[in-house]
């Protein structure tokens, strides 16, 4: 299996190597190759991501991605949004689980407010929120597959204000009925509060691009922060796994970033490629480390990124000896 590795900017180069290390330990057969994209690359070469980079990423069986910093330049287009679009990674899967709840946010990942159709003029600015039947149907189908017959689907939208969300909601309802999935619908703003107050009421939540982006950061509150949440960007031909968090420039270089989100993204990558067992072992190694009371600063601990990563790796090696 060939895995493309993008460390990216900020804390990316601090959290991705330890995640790769776990993959190396558990799956020595994986062939890694680096792809450099992002702000640092843009500063040096004037280009944040090129067509060749996209082709390289497309040649991998799966991609492990850190995060990319968005420069303060209105001409700069988001690197990750471009990669998601060009590889058609239409389903952004963001699981968040804890005591008494197990939620998956399924975010449409290629259209909506992140359509890229926009302009800024002297006295006005406009971003087009484009949704298509094809895009809405396929994300609804993906969510229904995850829901199956056992789990409930919540459709998050703002159809009381946005016509595009009347369109999205109605398509999701149609697909849910077709798949015999039990569903309810909810306005996204009240959903953001209710998911925090009653997380146990939710299973699969499907929503549009920006609402899903916001909702997944909101749900991070349930588990103690962004340092814990992984995600998968899945298409029919490619898949990219990355932490939900960004490049966190405020803590970059300070050895305080929590690498768990990156490690769990690596675990999601393995599960996606069919290796559920190795994926479960990475998850267990993280769990065992936390159970020893070892934590990074964001979770109230004092352990640095490097030491924490070493501890998880040692846990994984110990688990492998028992298998
Ligand atoms: P962020 O997710 O990078 O950081 C938000 C807050 O959470 C910060 O206080 C940060 O220190 C903290 N945090 C994030 N990850 C953490 C970790 N692993 N351990 C401990 N603390 C952590 O979001 P922000 O600040 O809005 O964006 C920073 C940059 O990242 C921006 O340039 C943004 O465009 C970019 N970004 C890139 C993404 C991607 O490449 N997929 C996704 C989100 C943001
Ligand atoms: Mg985000």
Coordinates of C-alpha atoms and ligand atoms in Angstrom, one line a residue:
X1 CA 0.0 0.0 0.0
X2 CA 1.3 3.5 -0.9
X3 CA 0.5 6.3 1.5
X4 CA 1.1 10.0 0.5
X5 CA 2.1 12.1 3.5
X6 CA 1.5 15.8 3.6
X7 CA 2.8 17.3 6.8
X8 CA 1.8 20.9 5.8
X9 CA 2.3 23.9 8.1
X10 CA 2.2 24.9 11.7
X11 CA 1.7 21.8 14.0
X12 CA 1.3 19.6 10.9
X13 CA 5.1 18.6 11.0
X14 CA 4.8 17.9 14.8
X15 CA 1.7 15.6 14.7
X16 CA 2.0 13.8 11.4
X17 CA 5.4 12.1 11.9
X18 CA 4.3 10.4 15.1
X19 CA 1.1 9.3 13.4
X20 CA 3.3 7.8 10.5
X21 CA 5.5 6.2 13.1
X22 CA 2.5 4.2 14.5
X23 CA 1.7 3.1 10.9
X24 CA 5.3 2.1 10.4
X25 CA 5.2 0.0 13.5
X26 CA 2.0 -1.8 12.8
X27 CA 2.2 -2.0 9.0
X28 CA 5.8 -2.3 7.9
X29 CA 4.6 -3.0 4.4
X30 CA 3.3 0.6 3.9
X31 CA 5.3 2.6 1.4
X32 CA 5.3 6.3 2.4
X33 CA 6.0 9.2 0.1
X34 CA 6.0 12.9 1.0
X35 CA 4.2 15.6 -0.9
X36 CA 4.9 19.2 0.1
X37 CA 2.0 21.6 -0.2
X38 CA 0.9 24.6 1.7
X39 CA 1.8 28.0 3.0
X40 CA 5.5 27.3 3.5
X41 CA 5.8 26.0 -0.1
X42 CA 3.9 29.1 -1.3
X43 CA 6.3 31.5 0.5
X44 CA 9.3 29.7 -1.1
X45 CA 8.0 29.0 -4.6
X46 CA 4.9 31.2 -5.1
X47 CA 2.8 28.1 -5.5
X48 CA 1.0 26.3 -2.6
X49 CA -0.1 23.3 -4.6
X50 CA 0.5 22.4 -8.3
X51 CA -1.1 20.1 -10.8
X52 CA 1.8 17.6 -10.3
X53 CA 1.2 17.6 -6.6
X54 CA -2.5 16.7 -7.2
X55 CA -1.4 13.9 -9.6
X56 CA 1.1 12.6 -7.0
X57 CA -1.7 12.6 -4.3
X58 CA -4.0 10.8 -6.7
X59 CA -1.4 8.1 -7.3
X60 CA -1.6 7.0 -3.6
X61 CA -3.8 4.4 -2.1
X62 CA -4.6 6.8 0.7
X63 CA -3.4 10.2 1.9
X64 CA -2.4 11.3 5.4
X65 CA -2.7 15.1 5.7
X66 CA -1.6 17.5 8.5
X67 CA -3.0 21.0 8.0
X68 CA -2.2 24.0 5.8
X69 CA -2.1 27.6 6.9
X70 CA -4.2 30.0 4.9
X71 CA -2.0 33.1 4.1
X72 CA -3.5 36.6 4.5
X73 CA -3.7 37.1 0.7
X74 CA -7.1 37.5 -1.1
X75 CA -5.6 35.8 -4.2
X76 CA -4.8 32.6 -2.4
X77 CA -7.2 29.7 -2.8
X78 CA -7.5 27.1 0.0
X79 CA -5.2 24.2 -0.7
X80 CA -7.3 21.6 1.1
X81 CA -10.5 22.8 -0.6
X82 CA -8.8 22.4 -4.0
X83 CA -7.5 18.9 -3.2
X84 CA -11.0 17.9 -2.0
X85 CA -12.5 19.1 -5.2
X86 CA -9.9 17.8 -7.6
X87 CA -9.9 14.3 -6.0
X88 CA -13.7 14.5 -5.7
X89 CA -13.5 13.7 -2.0
X90 CA -17.2 14.4 -1.5
X91 CA -17.8 12.8 1.9
X92 CA -16.2 14.3 4.9
X93 CA -16.6 11.9 7.8
X94 CA -16.0 13.3 11.3
X95 CA -16.6 10.8 14.1
X96 CA -16.9 12.0 17.7
X97 CA -17.4 9.6 20.4
X98 CA -17.3 9.5 24.2
X99 CA -19.1 8.3 27.3
X100 CA -22.7 7.7 26.2
X101 CA -22.5 9.1 22.7
X102 CA -21.2 8.0 19.3
X103 CA -21.8 10.6 16.6
X104 CA -20.6 10.8 13.0
X105 CA -20.9 14.2 11.3
X106 CA -21.2 13.6 7.5
X107 CA -20.3 16.8 5.8
X108 CA -20.7 17.5 2.1
X109 CA -17.2 18.4 1.0
X110 CA -17.2 19.7 -2.6
X111 CA -19.8 22.3 -3.0
X112 CA -22.1 24.6 -0.9
X113 CA -20.6 27.8 0.4
X114 CA -17.1 26.5 -0.4
X115 CA -18.0 26.4 -4.1
X116 CA -15.1 28.9 -4.8
X117 CA -17.5 30.9 -7.0
X118 CA -17.0 34.3 -5.4
X119 CA -15.7 37.9 -5.8
X120 CA -14.7 40.8 -3.8
X121 CA -15.3 44.3 -5.2
X122 CA -14.7 47.7 -3.6
X123 CA -18.1 48.0 -2.0
X124 CA -19.5 44.5 -2.1
X125 CA -18.5 40.8 -1.9
X126 CA -20.3 37.7 -3.0
X127 CA -19.9 34.0 -2.5
X128 CA -22.2 31.7 -4.3
X129 CA -23.7 28.8 -2.3
X130 CA -24.2 26.1 -5.0
X131 CA -25.7 22.7 -4.3
X132 CA -26.4 20.1 -7.0
X133 CA -28.8 17.2 -7.0
X134 CA -25.9 14.9 -7.7
X135 CA -23.8 16.3 -4.8
X136 CA -26.7 16.2 -2.4
X137 CA -27.9 12.7 -3.3
X138 CA -24.5 11.1 -3.0
X139 CA -23.7 12.6 0.4
X140 CA -27.2 11.6 1.6
X141 CA -26.6 8.1 0.3
X142 CA -23.2 7.9 2.1
X143 CA -24.9 9.0 5.3
X144 CA -27.7 6.5 4.9
X145 CA -25.2 3.7 4.4
X146 CA -23.4 4.7 7.7
X147 CA -26.8 4.8 9.4
X148 CA -28.0 1.4 8.1
X149 CA -31.0 0.0 9.8
X150 CA -29.8 0.5 13.3
X151 CA -28.9 4.2 13.5
X152 CA -30.8 7.4 13.3
X153 CA -30.1 10.1 10.7
X154 CA -30.4 13.8 11.5
X155 CA -30.5 16.2 8.6
X156 CA -29.0 19.5 9.6
X157 CA -30.1 22.5 7.5
X158 CA -31.4 26.1 7.5
X159 CA -34.4 25.6 5.2
X160 CA -36.4 28.2 7.0
X161 CA -34.1 30.8 5.4
X162 CA -32.1 29.3 2.6
X163 CA -33.8 28.0 -0.6
X164 CA -30.7 25.9 -1.3
X165 CA -31.3 24.1 2.0
X166 CA -35.0 23.4 1.1
X167 CA -33.4 21.6 -1.9
X168 CA -30.8 19.8 0.2
X169 CA -33.3 18.8 3.0
X170 CA -35.9 17.4 0.5
X171 CA -33.2 15.4 -1.3
X172 CA -31.9 14.0 1.9
X173 CA -35.4 13.0 3.0
X174 CA -36.1 11.3 -0.3
X175 CA -32.9 9.3 -0.1
X176 CA -33.5 8.4 3.6
X177 CA -37.0 7.1 2.7
X178 CA -35.6 5.1 -0.2
X179 CA -33.0 3.5 2.1
X180 CA -35.6 2.9 4.9
X181 CA -33.4 4.9 7.3
X182 CA -35.2 6.6 10.2
X183 CA -34.5 10.3 10.2
X184 CA -35.4 13.6 11.6
X185 CA -34.5 17.1 10.5
X186 CA -33.2 20.0 12.5
X187 CA -32.2 23.7 12.0
X188 CA -28.5 23.8 12.1
X189 CA -28.3 26.5 14.7
X190 CA -30.5 24.8 17.3
X191 CA -28.7 21.5 16.4
X192 CA -25.4 23.1 17.4
X193 CA -26.8 23.7 20.9
X194 CA -28.8 20.5 21.2
X195 CA -25.9 18.2 20.2
X196 CA -23.9 19.7 23.2
X197 CA -26.8 19.4 25.6
X198 CA -28.0 15.9 24.5
X199 CA -25.3 14.2 22.5
X200 CA -26.8 10.8 23.2
X201 CA -29.7 11.7 20.9
X202 CA -27.6 11.8 17.8
X203 CA -26.1 9.1 15.6
X204 CA -25.4 10.2 12.0
X205 CA -25.7 13.9 11.2
X206 CA -25.7 14.9 7.5
X207 CA -25.2 18.5 6.5
X208 CA -23.8 20.9 3.9
X209 CA -20.2 22.0 3.6
X210 CA -19.8 25.0 5.9
X211 CA -22.4 23.9 8.4
X212 CA -20.6 20.6 8.7
X213 CA -17.3 22.4 9.2
X214 CA -18.7 24.5 12.0
X215 CA -20.7 21.6 13.6
X216 CA -17.6 19.4 13.8
X217 CA -15.6 22.0 15.7
X218 CA -18.7 22.5 18.0
X219 CA -18.8 18.7 18.7
X220 CA -15.1 18.8 19.7
X221 CA -16.3 20.4 22.9
X222 CA -17.9 17.1 23.9
X223 CA -14.5 15.4 24.0
X224 CA -12.3 18.1 25.3
X225 CA -11.1 19.9 22.2
X226 CA -9.9 19.8 18.7
X227 CA -6.7 17.9 19.5
X228 CA -8.7 14.6 19.6
X229 CA -10.8 14.6 16.4
X230 CA -9.9 12.7 13.2
X231 CA -11.6 12.9 9.9
X232 CA -11.8 11.1 6.5
X233 CA -12.4 12.8 3.2
X234 CA -13.7 10.0 1.0
X235 CA -14.5 9.9 -2.7
X236 CA -15.2 7.0 -5.1
X237 CA -11.5 6.9 -6.2
X238 CA -9.4 8.5 -3.4
X239 CA -9.3 9.0 0.3
X240 CA -7.6 11.6 2.5
X241 CA -7.4 11.4 6.3
X242 CA -6.6 14.5 8.4
X243 CA -7.2 15.9 11.9
X244 CA -10.3 18.2 12.1
X245 CA -8.1 20.9 13.5
X246 CA -6.0 23.3 11.5
X247 CA -2.3 24.3 11.6
X248 CA -2.7 25.9 15.0
X249 CA 0.0 28.6 14.4
X250 CA -0.5 29.9 18.0
X251 CA 1.2 26.7 19.4
X252 CA 3.3 25.6 16.5
X253 CA 6.9 24.8 17.4
X254 CA 6.2 24.6 21.2
X255 CA 5.9 20.8 21.5
X256 CA 2.5 21.2 23.0
X257 CA 0.2 20.0 20.2
X258 CA -1.9 17.0 20.9
X259 CA -1.1 14.3 18.3
X260 CA -4.1 12.2 19.0
X261 CA -6.3 13.6 16.2
X262 CA -3.5 12.8 13.7
X263 CA -3.0 9.3 15.2
X264 CA -6.7 8.6 15.0
X265 CA -6.7 9.9 11.4
X266 CA -4.0 7.2 10.7
X267 CA -6.3 4.7 12.4
X268 CA -9.2 5.7 10.2
X269 CA -6.9 5.3 7.1
X270 CA -6.2 1.7 8.1
X271 CA -9.9 0.9 8.7
X272 CA -10.7 2.4 5.4
X273 CA -8.2 0.2 3.6
X274 CA -9.8 -2.8 5.4
X275 CA -7.3 -3.3 8.2
X276 CA -9.8 -2.9 11.1
X277 CA -7.6 -4.8 13.5
X278 CA -4.5 -2.5 13.2
X279 CA -6.9 0.5 13.3
X280 CA -8.3 -0.8 16.6
X281 CA -4.9 -1.3 18.0
X282 CA -3.9 2.3 17.4
X283 CA -7.1 3.4 19.0
X284 CA -6.3 1.1 22.0
X285 CA -2.8 2.4 22.3
X286 CA -4.1 6.0 22.6
X287 CA -6.7 4.8 25.1
X288 CA -4.1 3.0 27.3
X289 CA -1.9 6.1 27.3
X290 CA -4.7 8.3 28.4
X291 CA -5.8 5.8 31.0
X292 CA -2.3 6.1 32.6
X293 CA -3.2 9.8 33.2
X294 CA -0.7 11.0 30.5
X295 CA -2.0 14.0 28.7
X296 CA -0.9 16.9 26.6
X297 CA -1.5 20.5 27.7
X298 CA -4.9 21.0 25.9
X299 CA -6.3 18.1 28.1
X300 CA -4.9 19.6 31.3
X301 CA -1.7 17.6 31.3
X302 CA 2.0 18.5 31.1
X303 CA 3.3 16.0 28.6
X304 CA 4.9 17.4 25.4
X305 CA 4.0 16.2 21.9
X306 CA 7.2 14.2 21.5
X307 CA 7.0 12.4 24.9
X308 CA 3.3 11.7 24.5
X309 CA 3.9 10.3 21.0
X310 CA 6.6 8.1 22.3
X311 CA 4.3 6.7 25.0
X312 CA 1.6 5.9 22.5
X313 CA 4.1 4.2 20.3
X314 CA 5.4 2.1 23.2
X315 CA 1.9 1.1 24.1
X316 CA 1.3 0.0 20.5
X317 CA 4.5 -2.0 20.5
X318 CA 3.4 -3.7 23.8
X319 CA 0.0 -4.4 22.4
X320 CA 1.6 -6.0 19.3
X321 CA 3.6 -8.3 21.5
X322 CA 0.3 -9.6 23.0
X323 CA -1.4 -10.2 19.7
Ligands
LIG1 P1 -7.0 25.5 14.5 O1 -7.8 24.2 14.5 O2 -5.7 25.4 13.9 O3 -6.8 26.0 16.0 C1 -7.9 26.4 16.8 C2 -7.4 26.3 18.3 O4 -7.3 25.0 18.7 C3 -6.1 27.0 18.5 O5 -6.1 27.6 19.8 C4 -5.1 25.8 18.5 O6 -4.0 26.0 19.3 C5 -6.0 24.7 19.1 N1 -5.6 23.4 18.6 C6 -5.8 22.9 17.3 N2 -5.3 21.7 17.2 C7 -4.7 21.4 18.3 C8 -3.9 20.3 18.8 N3 -3.7 19.2 18.0 N4 -3.5 20.3 20.1 C9 -3.7 21.3 20.9 N5 -4.4 22.4 20.5 C10 -4.9 22.5 19.2 O7 -7.9 26.6 13.8 P2 -7.6 28.1 13.4 O8 -6.8 28.8 14.5 O9 -8.9 28.7 13.1 O10 -6.8 28.1 12.1 C11 -5.4 28.1 12.0 C12 -4.9 27.9 10.6 O11 -5.3 26.6 10.1 C13 -5.6 28.9 9.6 O12 -4.7 29.3 8.7 C14 -6.7 28.0 8.9 O13 -7.0 28.5 7.6 C15 -6.0 26.7 8.9 N6 -6.9 25.5 8.8 C16 -6.5 24.5 8.0 C17 -7.2 23.4 7.9 C18 -6.8 22.3 7.0 O14 -5.7 22.4 6.4 N7 -7.6 21.2 6.8 C19 -8.5 23.2 8.7 C20 -8.7 24.3 9.6 C21 -8.0 25.4 9.6
LIG2 MG1 -12.7 23.4 10.1

